[in-house]
Short mmCIF file of C-alpha atoms and ligand atoms in Angstrom, two decimals:
data_model
loop_
_atom_site.label_atom_id
_atom_site.label_comp_id
_atom_site.label_asym_id
_atom_site.label_seq_id
_atom_site.Cartn_x
_atom_site.Cartn_y
_atom_site.Cartn_z
CA UNK A 1 198.99 83.47 173.01
CA UNK A 2 200.69 83.12 176.40
CA UNK A 3 200.18 85.90 178.95
CA UNK A 4 202.62 86.44 181.76
CA UNK A 5 201.80 88.30 184.99
CA UNK A 6 204.92 88.82 187.04
CA UNK A 7 205.21 91.20 189.99
CA UNK A 8 207.94 89.86 192.33
CA UNK A 9 206.58 88.84 195.72
CA UNK A 10 202.99 89.46 194.63
CA UNK A 11 201.97 87.42 191.63
CA UNK A 12 203.72 85.05 189.21
CA UNK A 13 201.29 83.52 186.75
CA UNK A 14 201.60 82.24 183.19
CA UNK A 15 198.36 81.75 181.23
CA UNK A 16 198.23 79.76 178.00
CA UNK A 17 195.32 79.19 175.61
CA UNK A 18 196.99 77.65 172.56
CA UNK A 19 196.28 73.85 172.42
CA UNK A 20 199.92 73.10 171.50
CA UNK A 21 201.19 75.08 174.48
CA UNK A 22 198.56 73.54 176.79
CA UNK A 23 199.73 70.05 175.78
CA UNK A 24 203.41 70.96 176.02
CA UNK A 25 203.15 72.38 179.54
CA UNK A 26 200.79 69.65 180.75
CA UNK A 27 203.29 67.03 179.57
CA UNK A 28 206.23 68.62 181.41
CA UNK A 29 206.85 66.81 184.70
CA UNK A 30 208.50 69.91 186.19
CA UNK A 31 204.93 71.20 186.59
CA UNK A 32 202.28 69.39 188.60
CA UNK A 33 198.90 69.80 190.21
CA UNK A 34 199.80 71.02 193.68
CA UNK A 35 197.90 73.14 196.18
CA UNK A 36 200.87 73.55 198.55
CA UNK A 37 201.32 77.22 199.60
CA UNK A 38 204.07 78.78 197.48
CA UNK A 39 204.93 81.82 195.32
CA UNK A 40 203.84 85.46 195.74
CA UNK A 41 201.00 86.71 197.95
CA UNK A 42 198.31 86.45 195.26
CA UNK A 43 199.48 82.98 194.23
CA UNK A 44 199.18 81.91 197.88
CA UNK A 45 195.71 83.42 198.26
CA UNK A 46 194.56 81.61 195.14
CA UNK A 47 195.91 78.28 196.41
CA UNK A 48 194.34 78.87 199.84
CA UNK A 49 190.92 79.37 198.21
CA UNK A 50 191.29 76.10 196.31
CA UNK A 51 192.29 74.27 199.48
CA UNK A 52 189.36 75.86 201.34
CA UNK A 53 186.94 74.52 198.75
CA UNK A 54 188.35 71.25 197.47
CA UNK A 55 190.36 69.59 200.21
CA UNK A 56 188.24 67.15 202.23
CA UNK A 57 189.55 65.01 205.10
CA UNK A 58 193.04 66.37 204.35
CA UNK A 59 193.05 65.19 200.70
CA UNK A 60 192.46 67.23 197.50
CA UNK A 61 189.56 65.98 195.38
CA UNK A 62 190.64 63.46 192.68
CA UNK A 63 191.08 65.91 189.78
CA UNK A 64 193.49 68.00 191.88
CA UNK A 65 195.85 65.17 192.85
CA UNK A 66 199.48 65.35 191.76
CA UNK A 67 200.90 62.94 189.17
CA UNK A 68 202.54 60.71 191.75
CA UNK A 69 199.70 60.73 194.31
CA UNK A 70 199.32 57.22 195.66
CA UNK A 71 196.66 55.22 193.82
CA UNK A 72 195.64 58.08 191.48
CA UNK A 73 196.51 56.35 188.26
CA UNK A 74 195.14 52.91 189.16
CA UNK A 75 191.93 54.22 190.81
CA UNK A 76 191.15 56.47 187.85
CA UNK A 77 191.88 53.70 185.35
CA UNK A 78 189.51 51.40 187.27
CA UNK A 79 186.85 54.14 187.37
CA UNK A 80 187.29 54.66 183.61
CA UNK A 81 186.66 50.93 182.97
CA UNK A 82 183.55 50.98 185.15
CA UNK A 83 182.14 54.13 183.53
CA UNK A 84 182.92 52.74 180.05
CA UNK A 85 180.83 49.67 180.92
CA UNK A 86 178.06 52.01 182.07
CA UNK A 87 178.30 53.84 178.75
CA UNK A 88 178.11 50.55 176.84
CA UNK A 89 174.98 49.55 178.77
CA UNK A 90 173.48 53.09 178.68
CA UNK A 91 173.09 52.66 182.45
CA UNK A 92 171.60 56.17 182.86
CA UNK A 93 168.37 55.01 181.20
CA UNK A 94 167.42 53.18 184.42
CA UNK A 95 168.05 56.25 186.57
CA UNK A 96 165.03 58.05 188.03
CA UNK A 97 166.43 61.45 186.93
CA UNK A 98 166.95 60.61 183.27
CA UNK A 99 163.34 61.54 182.39
CA UNK A 100 163.89 65.00 183.91
CA UNK A 101 167.09 65.43 181.90
CA UNK A 102 165.21 64.62 178.71
CA UNK A 103 162.32 66.94 179.54
CA UNK A 104 164.74 69.68 180.58
CA UNK A 105 166.68 69.47 177.31
CA UNK A 106 163.47 69.20 175.26
CA UNK A 107 162.21 72.40 176.95
CA UNK A 108 159.32 70.63 178.69
CA UNK A 109 160.64 71.11 182.23
CA UNK A 110 162.11 74.20 183.92
CA UNK A 111 165.76 74.77 183.19
CA UNK A 112 166.37 74.78 186.99
CA UNK A 113 165.39 71.11 187.09
CA UNK A 114 168.52 70.14 185.14
CA UNK A 115 171.04 70.79 187.95
CA UNK A 116 169.60 68.55 190.68
CA UNK A 117 168.68 65.88 188.09
CA UNK A 118 172.24 65.76 186.69
CA UNK A 119 173.74 65.82 190.19
CA UNK A 120 171.56 62.91 191.31
CA UNK A 121 172.30 60.90 188.18
CA UNK A 122 176.06 61.32 188.61
CA UNK A 123 175.93 60.71 192.36
CA UNK A 124 174.14 57.40 191.83
CA UNK A 125 177.01 56.13 189.62
CA UNK A 126 178.87 55.92 192.96
CA UNK A 127 176.24 55.63 195.73
CA UNK A 128 173.00 53.80 194.87
CA UNK A 129 170.97 55.99 197.23
CA UNK A 130 172.53 59.40 196.43
CA UNK A 131 169.88 62.12 196.95
CA UNK A 132 170.12 65.45 195.14
CA UNK A 133 167.75 68.40 195.42
CA UNK A 134 167.76 72.17 194.95
CA UNK A 135 169.75 72.64 198.18
CA UNK A 136 172.53 70.21 197.24
CA UNK A 137 172.86 71.66 193.75
CA UNK A 138 172.94 75.25 195.08
CA UNK A 139 175.64 74.17 197.56
CA UNK A 140 177.67 72.60 194.74
CA UNK A 141 177.39 75.74 192.66
CA UNK A 142 178.56 78.01 195.50
CA UNK A 143 181.42 75.66 196.34
CA UNK A 144 182.57 75.42 192.73
CA UNK A 145 182.44 79.23 192.35
CA UNK A 146 184.20 79.94 195.64
CA UNK A 147 187.77 79.99 194.23
CA UNK A 148 186.72 82.59 191.64
CA UNK A 149 184.43 85.02 193.52
CA UNK A 150 185.82 88.40 194.68
CA UNK A 151 187.58 88.66 198.04
CA UNK A 152 184.57 90.23 199.79
CA UNK A 153 182.13 87.57 198.62
CA UNK A 154 184.59 84.83 199.64
CA UNK A 155 184.98 86.36 203.10
CA UNK A 156 181.18 86.51 203.45
CA UNK A 157 180.91 82.83 202.47
CA UNK A 158 183.48 81.93 205.14
CA UNK A 159 182.32 84.18 207.98
CA UNK A 160 178.61 83.39 207.58
CA UNK A 161 179.39 79.68 207.79
CA UNK A 162 177.89 79.13 204.30
CA UNK A 163 181.08 77.54 202.96
CA UNK A 164 181.27 75.15 205.91
CA UNK A 165 177.58 74.21 205.64
CA UNK A 166 177.82 73.64 201.87
CA UNK A 167 180.86 71.40 202.26
CA UNK A 168 179.21 69.49 205.08
CA UNK A 169 176.00 68.89 203.13
CA UNK A 170 177.85 67.69 200.01
CA UNK A 171 180.20 65.53 202.10
CA UNK A 172 177.26 63.90 203.93
CA UNK A 173 175.32 63.16 200.75
CA UNK A 174 178.48 61.70 199.19
CA UNK A 175 178.97 59.59 202.34
CA UNK A 176 182.47 60.99 202.56
CA UNK A 177 183.59 59.45 199.26
CA UNK A 178 186.03 61.70 197.37
CA UNK A 179 185.05 60.55 193.87
CA UNK A 180 181.34 61.06 194.60
CA UNK A 181 182.21 64.54 195.90
CA UNK A 182 184.16 65.36 192.75
CA UNK A 183 181.34 64.17 190.48
CA UNK A 184 178.52 65.91 192.39
CA UNK A 185 180.28 69.14 193.38
CA UNK A 186 182.67 69.90 190.51
CA UNK A 187 182.20 67.76 187.38
CA UNK A 188 178.41 68.14 187.48
CA UNK A 189 178.67 71.78 186.34
CA UNK A 190 180.20 70.77 183.01
CA UNK A 191 177.43 68.24 182.47
CA UNK A 192 174.78 70.85 183.31
CA UNK A 193 176.50 73.42 181.06
CA UNK A 194 176.26 70.97 178.14
CA UNK A 195 172.60 70.13 178.87
CA UNK A 196 171.67 73.81 179.02
CA UNK A 197 173.43 74.46 175.72
CA UNK A 198 171.50 71.56 174.16
CA UNK A 199 168.25 72.97 175.45
CA UNK A 200 169.06 76.30 173.75
CA UNK A 201 170.03 74.52 170.52
CA UNK A 202 167.17 72.02 170.28
CA UNK A 203 164.58 74.73 169.60
CA UNK A 204 166.48 76.32 166.71
CA UNK A 205 165.61 75.64 163.04
CA UNK A 206 167.42 72.63 161.58
CA UNK A 207 168.63 71.39 164.98
CA UNK A 208 167.04 67.97 164.53
CA UNK A 209 169.13 67.24 161.44
CA UNK A 210 172.49 68.30 162.90
CA UNK A 211 175.06 65.47 163.04
CA UNK A 212 175.84 64.25 166.55
CA UNK A 213 179.47 65.47 166.36
CA UNK A 214 178.30 68.98 165.51
CA UNK A 215 175.89 69.01 168.47
CA UNK A 216 178.60 67.84 170.88
CA UNK A 217 181.10 70.28 169.37
CA UNK A 218 178.74 73.16 169.98
CA UNK A 219 177.37 72.12 173.37
CA UNK A 220 180.24 70.50 175.27
CA UNK A 221 181.16 72.49 178.35
CA UNK A 222 184.73 72.07 179.62
CA UNK A 223 186.61 73.32 182.69
CA UNK A 224 187.63 76.97 182.25
CA UNK A 225 191.10 76.51 183.70
CA UNK A 226 193.45 73.71 184.72
CA UNK A 227 195.96 74.69 187.36
CA UNK A 228 199.59 73.63 187.50
CA UNK A 229 202.36 74.73 189.81
CA UNK A 230 206.05 74.95 188.84
CA UNK A 231 208.12 72.60 191.03
CA UNK A 232 211.54 72.83 189.34
CA UNK A 233 212.98 75.84 187.44
CA UNK A 234 212.42 75.57 183.71
CA UNK A 235 212.77 77.44 180.45
CA UNK A 236 210.02 76.88 177.93
CA UNK A 237 209.14 78.40 174.55
CA UNK A 238 205.71 79.19 176.09
CA UNK A 239 207.16 81.79 178.47
CA UNK A 240 209.41 84.77 177.75
CA UNK A 241 210.92 84.36 181.22
CA UNK A 242 212.30 81.35 183.03
CA UNK A 243 209.66 79.80 185.33
CA UNK A 244 210.62 79.19 188.94
CA UNK A 245 209.13 77.10 191.77
CA UNK A 246 205.88 78.62 193.06
CA UNK A 247 204.91 80.11 189.69
CA UNK A 248 201.37 79.14 188.72
CA UNK A 249 200.55 78.02 185.21
CA UNK A 250 196.92 78.35 184.12
CA UNK A 251 195.98 76.18 181.17
CA UNK A 252 192.93 78.06 179.78
CA UNK A 253 191.22 74.95 178.50
CA UNK A 254 187.77 76.32 177.61
CA UNK A 255 189.25 79.13 175.54
CA UNK A 256 191.70 76.73 173.88
CA UNK A 257 188.87 74.37 172.88
CA UNK A 258 186.63 77.27 171.74
CA UNK A 259 189.20 79.02 169.61
CA UNK A 260 190.70 75.90 168.04
CA UNK A 261 187.63 73.63 167.86
CA UNK A 262 190.02 70.86 169.01
CA UNK A 263 187.64 68.29 170.59
CA UNK A 264 190.51 66.01 171.73
CA UNK A 265 191.46 68.66 174.24
CA UNK A 266 188.11 68.84 176.05
CA UNK A 267 188.86 65.80 178.26
CA UNK A 268 192.68 66.11 177.98
CA UNK A 269 192.56 62.75 176.19
CA UNK A 270 196.32 62.29 175.74
CA UNK A 271 197.36 63.63 179.14
CA UNK A 272 198.62 61.81 182.25
CA UNK A 273 195.52 63.43 183.85
CA UNK A 274 192.99 62.41 181.19
CA UNK A 275 189.36 62.38 182.29
CA UNK A 276 188.12 58.84 183.01
CA UNK A 277 184.49 59.91 182.37
CA UNK A 278 185.00 60.95 178.74
CA UNK A 279 183.20 58.06 177.05
CA UNK A 280 180.42 58.00 179.61
CA UNK A 281 179.68 61.72 179.35
CA UNK A 282 179.80 61.75 175.54
CA UNK A 283 177.45 58.74 175.30
CA UNK A 284 175.06 60.18 177.89
CA UNK A 285 174.91 63.51 176.04
CA UNK A 286 174.43 61.84 172.64
CA UNK A 287 171.57 59.68 173.95
CA UNK A 288 169.95 62.62 175.73
CA UNK A 289 170.09 64.73 172.58
CA UNK A 290 168.61 62.02 170.34
CA UNK A 291 165.73 61.40 172.74
CA UNK A 292 165.05 65.08 173.42
CA UNK A 293 164.84 65.68 169.65
CA UNK A 294 162.37 62.78 169.38
CA UNK A 295 160.25 64.19 172.23
CA UNK A 296 160.05 67.55 170.47
CA UNK A 297 159.03 65.98 167.21
CA UNK A 298 156.26 64.11 169.03
CA UNK A 299 157.85 60.65 168.74
CA UNK A 300 158.10 60.09 172.49
CA UNK A 301 161.77 59.35 172.98
CA UNK A 302 161.64 57.09 176.01
C1 HEM B 1 181.42 67.29 180.68
C2 HEM B 1 181.94 66.64 181.71
C3 HEM B 1 183.42 66.55 182.00
C4 HEM B 1 184.50 67.17 181.39
C5 HEM B 1 184.50 68.13 180.20
C6 HEM B 1 185.69 66.73 182.09
C7 HEM B 1 186.98 67.14 181.78
C8 HEM B 1 188.11 66.80 182.50
C9 HEM B 1 189.44 67.35 182.30
C10 HEM B 1 189.81 68.39 181.26
C11 HEM B 1 190.27 66.78 183.19
C12 HEM B 1 191.77 67.06 183.37
C13 HEM B 1 191.96 67.94 184.60
C14 HEM B 1 193.40 68.36 184.82
O1 HEM B 1 194.29 67.90 184.11
O2 HEM B 1 193.70 69.16 185.72
C15 HEM B 1 189.50 65.85 183.96
C16 HEM B 1 190.01 65.05 184.95
C17 HEM B 1 189.25 64.18 185.67
N1 HEM B 1 187.89 63.95 185.56
FE1 HEM B 1 186.62 64.83 184.25
N2 HEM B 1 185.34 65.86 183.07
C18 HEM B 1 183.96 65.71 183.05
C19 HEM B 1 183.20 64.93 183.87
C20 HEM B 1 183.71 64.07 184.81
C21 HEM B 1 182.90 63.19 185.61
C22 HEM B 1 181.40 63.04 185.58
C23 HEM B 1 183.76 62.52 186.42
C24 HEM B 1 183.35 61.47 187.40
C25 HEM B 1 183.77 61.37 188.57
C26 HEM B 1 185.11 62.96 186.11
C27 HEM B 1 186.27 62.53 186.73
C28 HEM B 1 187.54 63.03 186.50
C29 HEM B 1 188.72 62.63 187.25
C30 HEM B 1 188.80 61.62 188.37
C31 HEM B 1 189.80 63.35 186.72
C32 HEM B 1 191.28 63.27 187.17
C33 HEM B 1 191.99 62.28 186.30
C34 HEM B 1 193.40 62.00 186.79
O3 HEM B 1 194.05 62.83 187.40
O4 HEM B 1 193.87 60.86 186.59
N3 HEM B 1 185.03 63.91 185.12
N4 HEM B 1 188.17 65.88 183.54
#
């Protein structure tokens, strides 16, 4: 059900969790991904946090670009084709970190090993020599959490220079490439969330005989929230009150997927902003699961 928070001059937010409402609002071109300062004080603070974390060299990271951003559609379509080819060829099997992913999911390596291994594996889809370690993964986690931590913690991150150092480290390792930054700083957390859930599942009775779709349905980790900003006034059945420019609309994706079990929603498959990594991530997870199950049953799996 939609939830509306409206205190004039302070906060104007609409939150939706229902898959139908998520799709309806996402498809409405009067809303867009925009980090431009607008709306009440709390809306502006929220947007400033996002800019502080995810704008590099003056540009928002790829999954925060507006519909009409130059090159967005063609670059992401091209990336999708390339990642689909990687999925077809199971390109991750040649990656030096894949063994750690398998051992981590099978419970034969520390759970902490999963983060840097997944970050390195994703980074090397874009830069052959991408190097991930505990420090780069910790930096990615702090950066990704920054928009959501309380005001005091955020101020500490800024004043201590931690935020700047984290951004610098991730930017250097990504050699300044925005897509590498997105994969290794933001998207990686959904991959790690899924791998951790698989690790918890693989040791439970009957796990080995679960169908692949059931495993993915239970383990897939999706972004908590997708942010949209109202650009043009609009009335919608999703809101009791007319929405006006500067209002923020939060599409609560994780809750929508959890409560409805609607797998099509996890990567926003029918959206203008659909995730180009969908096939790659699903194939990587399916292969990792099958091999981790084989390792646990003593059949090797590599
Ligand atoms: C489990 C892993 C992942 C999940 C669940 C996921 C999910 C999503 C979702 C829901 C969106 C829509 C965002 C929005 O509309 O605001 C999105 C967009 C996007 N994702 Fe992913 N993603 C994952 C991994 C990745 C990876 C590894 C990459 C590689 C770089 C990637 C690249 C992108 C890009 C570029 C967009 C923006 C698409 C556009 O605007 O045209 N994603 N993703």
